[in-house]
């Protein structure tokens, strides 16, 4: 696994030397920009309008624009000298119950594993967190920005989830939802019917049963074009918005009826077997001309 950061977890007077690498990856299909006239890939260049020439990467420096057209230069040694503990450490601030954190705060997740010589303190911290059932709120500096983060257990390893600071979360008050209850009348039987629908659709979370249908159809489209086949587009019916109260109640009843059968059938099925880790990537790998 590629290491994106090296440092240590600061845990009281204990330092746990760790490496950090991305725990997730996006399975997406990338398109290149081509010149329509000749299908040549378009290249992006770093261009200086003053010198009227392309600038190589090694001649690029960082600058902060404090006034329009006026910059202060920032060198790498300036950044390294900043007296902030989180530049070298994942600085644990508090231990909390992870259930206290709303998912809106979470961003990307990374794995943490011990540096050579740091195996024992790593296991001490991991086991202490496992036995107390706690997660750690911490700070770490990456790419010239200090991040709030959460160190937690993910199976047998420690993981670090980047978090948004509280002032980065937009207030729901601007959505105007609070005022809806005074202008929209929701009857108890409607809520009860919706609750039954929720119960019918409730099951244990099994991430392996969800897949990216759009990506699969896009791969089918690309494969068909590579093989010179005609592509048929099927226009699906778009559901109409809910109408009056009678229509809404009838749709709730029909939904409950349909999902009740689904719920009963699901209870009879055996548990889903976990798919092989690379199964989702096999479609792309098997495509003609994939070069993989």
mmCIF file of C-alpha atoms in Angstrom:
data_model
loop_
_atom_site.group_PDB
_atom_site.id
_atom_site.type_symbol
_atom_site.label_atom_id
_atom_site.label_comp_id
_atom_site.label_asym_id
_atom_site.label_seq_id
_atom_site.Cartn_x
_atom_site.Cartn_y
_atom_site.Cartn_z
ATOM 1 C CA UNK A 1 0.000 0.000 0.000
ATOM 2 C CA UNK A 2 1.309 3.424 -0.926
ATOM 3 C CA UNK A 3 2.351 5.599 2.014
ATOM 4 C CA UNK A 4 1.023 9.176 1.863
ATOM 5 C CA UNK A 5 2.281 10.336 5.281
ATOM 6 C CA UNK A 6 4.722 9.262 7.976
ATOM 7 C CA UNK A 7 4.723 10.441 11.552
ATOM 8 C CA UNK A 8 3.437 9.308 14.912
ATOM 9 C CA UNK A 9 0.243 9.162 16.922
ATOM 10 C CA UNK A 10 0.689 11.320 20.016
ATOM 11 C CA UNK A 11 -1.131 9.540 22.849
ATOM 12 C CA UNK A 12 -0.376 11.197 26.184
ATOM 13 C CA UNK A 13 3.360 10.624 26.656
ATOM 14 C CA UNK A 14 3.293 7.681 24.251
ATOM 15 C CA UNK A 15 4.286 8.126 20.609
ATOM 16 C CA UNK A 16 3.199 5.486 18.095
ATOM 17 C CA UNK A 17 5.253 5.707 14.853
ATOM 18 C CA UNK A 18 2.892 5.032 11.947
ATOM 19 C CA UNK A 19 2.506 5.171 8.199
ATOM 20 C CA UNK A 20 -0.716 6.290 6.557
ATOM 21 C CA UNK A 21 -2.264 5.155 3.276
ATOM 22 C CA UNK A 22 -5.642 5.538 1.587
ATOM 23 C CA UNK A 23 -8.232 2.995 2.742
ATOM 24 C CA UNK A 24 -10.571 3.591 -0.199
ATOM 25 C CA UNK A 25 -10.396 4.138 -3.938
ATOM 26 C CA UNK A 26 -12.874 5.394 -6.470
ATOM 27 C CA UNK A 27 -13.855 2.959 -9.226
ATOM 28 C CA UNK A 28 -14.539 5.523 -11.918
ATOM 29 C CA UNK A 29 -14.120 5.735 -15.671
ATOM 30 C CA UNK A 30 -11.917 8.598 -16.831
ATOM 31 C CA UNK A 31 -12.380 10.345 -20.152
ATOM 32 C CA UNK A 32 -9.656 12.188 -22.038
ATOM 33 C CA UNK A 33 -10.344 15.519 -23.708
ATOM 34 C CA UNK A 34 -9.746 15.284 -27.473
ATOM 35 C CA UNK A 35 -9.581 17.848 -30.245
ATOM 36 C CA UNK A 36 -12.821 17.331 -32.163
ATOM 37 C CA UNK A 37 -11.176 17.955 -35.554
ATOM 38 C CA UNK A 38 -8.491 15.243 -35.294
ATOM 39 C CA UNK A 39 -9.176 13.327 -32.040
ATOM 40 C CA UNK A 40 -5.775 14.294 -30.610
ATOM 41 C CA UNK A 41 -5.598 14.368 -26.773
ATOM 42 C CA UNK A 42 -5.498 17.884 -25.357
ATOM 43 C CA UNK A 43 -2.530 18.626 -23.082
ATOM 44 C CA UNK A 44 -2.538 21.015 -20.138
ATOM 45 C CA UNK A 45 0.468 23.342 -19.907
ATOM 46 C CA UNK A 46 1.816 25.633 -17.182
ATOM 47 C CA UNK A 47 2.218 28.913 -19.022
ATOM 48 C CA UNK A 48 3.705 32.230 -17.827
ATOM 49 C CA UNK A 49 2.071 35.178 -19.588
ATOM 50 C CA UNK A 50 4.902 37.557 -18.572
ATOM 51 C CA UNK A 51 7.720 35.407 -19.957
ATOM 52 C CA UNK A 52 5.491 34.071 -22.756
ATOM 53 C CA UNK A 53 6.701 30.511 -22.302
ATOM 54 C CA UNK A 54 5.831 27.182 -20.728
ATOM 55 C CA UNK A 55 7.166 26.745 -17.187
ATOM 56 C CA UNK A 56 8.529 23.363 -15.973
ATOM 57 C CA UNK A 57 7.227 22.041 -12.651
ATOM 58 C CA UNK A 58 10.584 22.459 -10.870
ATOM 59 C CA UNK A 59 10.383 26.231 -11.442
ATOM 60 C CA UNK A 60 6.991 26.556 -9.734
ATOM 61 C CA UNK A 61 6.923 28.177 -6.271
ATOM 62 C CA UNK A 62 4.088 28.808 -3.804
ATOM 63 C CA UNK A 63 2.692 32.294 -3.371
ATOM 64 C CA UNK A 64 -0.142 33.763 -1.297
ATOM 65 C CA UNK A 65 -2.064 36.627 -2.923
ATOM 66 C CA UNK A 66 -2.706 39.071 -0.040
ATOM 67 C CA UNK A 67 -3.756 41.887 -2.401
ATOM 68 C CA UNK A 68 -4.767 41.733 -6.072
ATOM 69 C CA UNK A 69 -1.557 41.109 -8.017
ATOM 70 C CA UNK A 70 0.681 41.139 -4.899
ATOM 71 C CA UNK A 71 2.099 37.907 -3.494
ATOM 72 C CA UNK A 72 4.212 36.746 -0.587
ATOM 73 C CA UNK A 73 6.402 33.732 -1.394
ATOM 74 C CA UNK A 74 6.235 30.652 0.824
ATOM 75 C CA UNK A 75 9.128 28.178 0.747
ATOM 76 C CA UNK A 76 8.996 24.533 1.774
ATOM 77 C CA UNK A 77 11.364 25.217 4.680
ATOM 78 C CA UNK A 78 8.940 27.901 5.897
ATOM 79 C CA UNK A 79 6.169 25.312 6.040
ATOM 80 C CA UNK A 80 8.409 22.741 7.753
ATOM 81 C CA UNK A 81 9.339 25.272 10.440
ATOM 82 C CA UNK A 82 5.738 26.051 11.474
ATOM 83 C CA UNK A 83 5.407 25.436 15.253
ATOM 84 C CA UNK A 84 2.325 23.219 14.921
ATOM 85 C CA UNK A 85 2.448 19.774 16.546
ATOM 86 C CA UNK A 86 0.063 18.242 14.002
ATOM 87 C CA UNK A 87 2.627 18.654 11.189
ATOM 88 C CA UNK A 88 4.578 15.692 12.567
ATOM 89 C CA UNK A 89 2.006 13.999 14.785
ATOM 90 C CA UNK A 90 -1.550 12.759 14.727
ATOM 91 C CA UNK A 91 -2.275 14.677 17.896
ATOM 92 C CA UNK A 92 -5.033 13.004 19.932
ATOM 93 C CA UNK A 93 -7.206 15.573 21.716
ATOM 94 C CA UNK A 94 -10.122 13.566 23.154
ATOM 95 C CA UNK A 95 -11.533 10.054 23.296
ATOM 96 C CA UNK A 96 -15.239 9.746 22.502
ATOM 97 C CA UNK A 97 -17.965 7.294 21.525
ATOM 98 C CA UNK A 98 -18.040 7.128 17.711
ATOM 99 C CA UNK A 99 -21.861 7.074 17.831
ATOM 100 C CA UNK A 100 -21.696 10.706 18.981
ATOM 101 C CA UNK A 101 -20.352 11.832 15.585
ATOM 102 C CA UNK A 102 -22.836 12.544 12.808
ATOM 103 C CA UNK A 103 -21.679 11.084 9.432
ATOM 104 C CA UNK A 104 -21.847 14.571 7.867
ATOM 105 C CA UNK A 105 -18.498 15.294 9.544
ATOM 106 C CA UNK A 106 -16.679 12.400 7.836
ATOM 107 C CA UNK A 107 -14.543 12.764 4.737
ATOM 108 C CA UNK A 108 -11.899 10.373 3.351
ATOM 109 C CA UNK A 109 -10.561 7.417 5.364
ATOM 110 C CA UNK A 110 -6.958 6.214 5.647
ATOM 111 C CA UNK A 111 -5.367 3.116 7.164
ATOM 112 C CA UNK A 112 -2.681 3.474 9.830
ATOM 113 C CA UNK A 113 -0.047 0.795 10.305
ATOM 114 C CA UNK A 114 3.112 0.767 12.467
ATOM 115 C CA UNK A 115 6.550 1.849 11.386
ATOM 116 C CA UNK A 116 9.353 -0.612 12.141
ATOM 117 C CA UNK A 117 9.905 -0.529 15.879
ATOM 118 C CA UNK A 118 6.453 0.858 16.573
ATOM 119 C CA UNK A 119 4.576 -2.442 16.592
ATOM 120 C CA UNK A 120 4.158 -2.727 20.371
ATOM 121 C CA UNK A 121 2.842 0.797 21.103
ATOM 122 C CA UNK A 122 0.542 0.432 18.068
ATOM 123 C CA UNK A 123 -0.992 -2.739 19.510
ATOM 124 C CA UNK A 124 -1.228 -1.193 22.986
ATOM 125 C CA UNK A 125 -3.226 1.748 21.631
ATOM 126 C CA UNK A 126 -5.378 -0.462 19.386
ATOM 127 C CA UNK A 127 -6.231 -2.891 22.186
ATOM 128 C CA UNK A 128 -7.010 -0.074 24.627
ATOM 129 C CA UNK A 129 -9.409 1.480 22.121
ATOM 130 C CA UNK A 130 -10.982 -1.897 21.391
ATOM 131 C CA UNK A 131 -11.573 -2.727 25.055
ATOM 132 C CA UNK A 132 -12.955 0.713 25.925
ATOM 133 C CA UNK A 133 -15.005 0.987 22.746
ATOM 134 C CA UNK A 134 -13.688 4.518 22.188
ATOM 135 C CA UNK A 135 -12.505 6.481 19.160
ATOM 136 C CA UNK A 136 -10.023 9.366 19.278
ATOM 137 C CA UNK A 137 -10.588 12.910 18.039
ATOM 138 C CA UNK A 138 -7.265 14.227 16.741
ATOM 139 C CA UNK A 139 -5.587 16.781 14.493
ATOM 140 C CA UNK A 140 -3.126 16.205 11.665
ATOM 141 C CA UNK A 141 -1.606 18.502 9.060
ATOM 142 C CA UNK A 142 -1.594 17.298 5.452
ATOM 143 C CA UNK A 143 -0.923 19.286 2.278
ATOM 144 C CA UNK A 144 -0.492 22.567 4.125
ATOM 145 C CA UNK A 145 -3.820 22.292 5.970
ATOM 146 C CA UNK A 146 -4.623 21.170 9.487
ATOM 147 C CA UNK A 147 -7.435 18.619 9.536
ATOM 148 C CA UNK A 148 -9.742 17.442 12.254
ATOM 149 C CA UNK A 149 -9.801 13.645 12.202
ATOM 150 C CA UNK A 150 -11.060 10.575 14.010
ATOM 151 C CA UNK A 151 -8.781 7.627 14.821
ATOM 152 C CA UNK A 152 -10.867 4.486 15.158
ATOM 153 C CA UNK A 153 -10.794 0.712 14.840
ATOM 154 C CA UNK A 154 -11.545 -0.756 11.430
ATOM 155 C CA UNK A 155 -11.546 -4.522 11.854
ATOM 156 C CA UNK A 156 -8.065 -5.287 13.292
ATOM 157 C CA UNK A 157 -6.379 -2.057 12.225
ATOM 158 C CA UNK A 158 -6.400 1.579 13.224
ATOM 159 C CA UNK A 159 -7.951 3.905 10.680
ATOM 160 C CA UNK A 160 -8.015 7.678 10.394
ATOM 161 C CA UNK A 161 -11.070 9.425 8.985
ATOM 162 C CA UNK A 162 -10.652 13.038 7.917
ATOM 163 C CA UNK A 163 -13.384 15.264 9.313
ATOM 164 C CA UNK A 164 -14.817 18.677 8.595
ATOM 165 C CA UNK A 165 -14.514 21.329 11.272
ATOM 166 C CA UNK A 166 -17.832 22.466 12.708
ATOM 167 C CA UNK A 167 -17.719 25.823 10.911
ATOM 168 C CA UNK A 168 -17.350 23.946 7.605
ATOM 169 C CA UNK A 169 -20.759 22.266 8.038
ATOM 170 C CA UNK A 170 -23.557 24.336 6.526
ATOM 171 C CA UNK A 171 -26.470 25.140 8.809
ATOM 172 C CA UNK A 172 -29.716 23.353 7.937
ATOM 173 C CA UNK A 173 -31.676 26.438 9.026
ATOM 174 C CA UNK A 174 -31.132 27.971 5.584
ATOM 175 C CA UNK A 175 -33.128 25.098 4.030
ATOM 176 C CA UNK A 176 -36.380 26.295 5.553
ATOM 177 C CA UNK A 177 -37.399 22.798 6.725
ATOM 178 C CA UNK A 178 -38.404 23.990 10.197
ATOM 179 C CA UNK A 179 -41.183 26.119 8.733
ATOM 180 C CA UNK A 180 -42.761 23.218 6.800
ATOM 181 C CA UNK A 181 -44.655 21.779 9.794
ATOM 182 C CA UNK A 182 -46.745 24.940 10.046
ATOM 183 C CA UNK A 183 -47.711 24.908 6.368
ATOM 184 C CA UNK A 184 -47.988 21.192 5.542
ATOM 185 C CA UNK A 185 -50.502 18.893 7.266
ATOM 186 C CA UNK A 186 -49.207 15.349 7.751
ATOM 187 C CA UNK A 187 -51.775 12.881 9.112
ATOM 188 C CA UNK A 188 -50.875 10.186 11.644
ATOM 189 C CA UNK A 189 -52.049 7.369 9.342
ATOM 190 C CA UNK A 190 -49.662 8.621 6.646
ATOM 191 C CA UNK A 191 -46.757 8.545 9.068
ATOM 192 C CA UNK A 192 -47.770 5.083 10.324
ATOM 193 C CA UNK A 193 -47.932 3.770 6.759
ATOM 194 C CA UNK A 194 -44.495 5.233 6.027
ATOM 195 C CA UNK A 195 -43.133 3.621 9.216
ATOM 196 C CA UNK A 196 -44.414 0.247 8.025
ATOM 197 C CA UNK A 197 -42.677 0.817 4.688
ATOM 198 C CA UNK A 198 -39.431 1.603 6.534
ATOM 199 C CA UNK A 199 -39.758 -1.603 8.565
ATOM 200 C CA UNK A 200 -40.363 -3.675 5.412
ATOM 201 C CA UNK A 201 -37.220 -2.281 3.790
ATOM 202 C CA UNK A 202 -35.042 -2.688 6.881
ATOM 203 C CA UNK A 203 -32.198 -5.220 6.741
ATOM 204 C CA UNK A 204 -28.661 -5.683 8.025
ATOM 205 C CA UNK A 205 -26.064 -3.566 6.235
ATOM 206 C CA UNK A 206 -24.221 -5.766 3.693
ATOM 207 C CA UNK A 207 -21.977 -3.466 1.593
ATOM 208 C CA UNK A 208 -21.118 -6.216 -0.891
ATOM 209 C CA UNK A 209 -24.679 -6.311 -2.242
ATOM 210 C CA UNK A 210 -24.536 -2.715 -3.494
ATOM 211 C CA UNK A 211 -22.833 -1.915 -6.779
ATOM 212 C CA UNK A 212 -22.334 0.954 -9.195
ATOM 213 C CA UNK A 213 -24.999 0.304 -11.840
ATOM 214 C CA UNK A 214 -24.124 3.462 -13.777
ATOM 215 C CA UNK A 215 -20.463 2.420 -14.109
ATOM 216 C CA UNK A 216 -21.450 -1.063 -15.284
ATOM 217 C CA UNK A 217 -23.785 0.325 -17.956
ATOM 218 C CA UNK A 218 -21.105 2.806 -19.027
ATOM 219 C CA UNK A 219 -18.617 -0.065 -19.414
ATOM 220 C CA UNK A 220 -21.189 -1.948 -21.502
ATOM 221 C CA UNK A 221 -21.592 1.120 -23.715
ATOM 222 C CA UNK A 222 -17.813 1.481 -24.153
ATOM 223 C CA UNK A 223 -17.403 -2.223 -24.890
ATOM 224 C CA UNK A 224 -20.170 -2.103 -27.491
ATOM 225 C CA UNK A 225 -18.560 0.866 -29.216
ATOM 226 C CA UNK A 226 -15.157 -0.864 -29.225
ATOM 227 C CA UNK A 227 -16.728 -3.936 -30.816
ATOM 228 C CA UNK A 228 -18.622 -1.819 -33.356
ATOM 229 C CA UNK A 229 -22.073 -2.777 -32.122
ATOM 230 C CA UNK A 230 -25.139 -0.605 -32.253
ATOM 231 C CA UNK A 231 -26.111 0.822 -28.884
ATOM 232 C CA UNK A 232 -29.779 0.810 -27.945
ATOM 233 C CA UNK A 233 -31.006 3.396 -25.502
ATOM 234 C CA UNK A 234 -34.010 2.447 -23.394
ATOM 235 C CA UNK A 235 -35.941 5.358 -21.914
ATOM 236 C CA UNK A 236 -37.181 4.445 -18.455
ATOM 237 C CA UNK A 237 -40.406 5.878 -17.152
ATOM 238 C CA UNK A 238 -39.883 8.778 -14.756
ATOM 239 C CA UNK A 239 -42.086 8.496 -11.655
ATOM 240 C CA UNK A 240 -44.653 11.241 -11.360
ATOM 241 C CA UNK A 241 -44.565 13.479 -8.275
ATOM 242 C CA UNK A 242 -46.985 12.676 -5.478
ATOM 243 C CA UNK A 243 -50.429 14.102 -6.108
ATOM 244 C CA UNK A 244 -53.299 14.609 -3.659
ATOM 245 C CA UNK A 245 -53.690 12.934 -0.280
ATOM 246 C CA UNK A 246 -55.755 10.016 -1.643
ATOM 247 C CA UNK A 247 -53.110 9.213 -4.275
ATOM 248 C CA UNK A 248 -50.340 9.489 -1.682
ATOM 249 C CA UNK A 249 -52.063 7.089 0.732
ATOM 250 C CA UNK A 250 -52.747 4.614 -2.088
ATOM 251 C CA UNK A 251 -49.107 4.716 -3.163
ATOM 252 C CA UNK A 252 -48.023 4.134 0.431
ATOM 253 C CA UNK A 253 -50.394 1.135 0.694
ATOM 254 C CA UNK A 254 -49.121 -0.354 -2.571
ATOM 255 C CA UNK A 255 -45.518 0.230 -1.494
ATOM 256 C CA UNK A 256 -46.124 -1.523 1.828
ATOM 257 C CA UNK A 257 -47.778 -4.439 0.026
ATOM 258 C CA UNK A 258 -44.907 -4.860 -2.448
ATOM 259 C CA UNK A 259 -42.143 -4.464 0.133
ATOM 260 C CA UNK A 260 -43.855 -6.821 2.563
ATOM 261 C CA UNK A 261 -43.388 -9.636 0.037
ATOM 262 C CA UNK A 262 -39.769 -8.554 -0.493
ATOM 263 C CA UNK A 263 -39.218 -8.531 3.271
ATOM 264 C CA UNK A 264 -40.733 -12.014 3.636
ATOM 265 C CA UNK A 265 -38.647 -13.376 0.741
ATOM 266 C CA UNK A 266 -35.453 -11.846 2.132
ATOM 267 C CA UNK A 267 -36.018 -13.557 5.473
ATOM 268 C CA UNK A 268 -36.044 -16.941 3.702
ATOM 269 C CA UNK A 269 -32.835 -16.353 1.725
ATOM 270 C CA UNK A 270 -29.417 -17.524 2.959
ATOM 271 C CA UNK A 271 -26.808 -14.892 3.857
ATOM 272 C CA UNK A 272 -24.962 -13.260 0.966
ATOM 273 C CA UNK A 273 -21.457 -14.566 0.469
ATOM 274 C CA UNK A 274 -18.750 -11.934 0.353
ATOM 275 C CA UNK A 275 -17.571 -11.248 -3.189
ATOM 276 C CA UNK A 276 -13.862 -11.536 -4.046
ATOM 277 C CA UNK A 277 -12.061 -8.195 -3.444
ATOM 278 C CA UNK A 278 -11.237 -7.632 -7.117
ATOM 279 C CA UNK A 279 -14.560 -8.723 -8.598
ATOM 280 C CA UNK A 280 -15.759 -5.153 -9.206
ATOM 281 C CA UNK A 281 -12.696 -4.428 -11.308
ATOM 282 C CA UNK A 282 -12.963 -7.493 -13.545
ATOM 283 C CA UNK A 283 -15.359 -5.810 -15.992
ATOM 284 C CA UNK A 284 -12.924 -3.026 -16.756
ATOM 285 C CA UNK A 285 -9.923 -5.364 -16.906
ATOM 286 C CA UNK A 286 -11.625 -7.693 -19.373
ATOM 287 C CA UNK A 287 -12.537 -4.929 -21.797
ATOM 288 C CA UNK A 288 -10.856 -5.108 -25.223
ATOM 289 C CA UNK A 289 -8.063 -2.593 -25.487
ATOM 290 C CA UNK A 290 -7.961 -1.973 -21.750
ATOM 291 C CA UNK A 291 -4.219 -2.634 -21.728
ATOM 292 C CA UNK A 292 -4.463 -4.077 -18.234
#
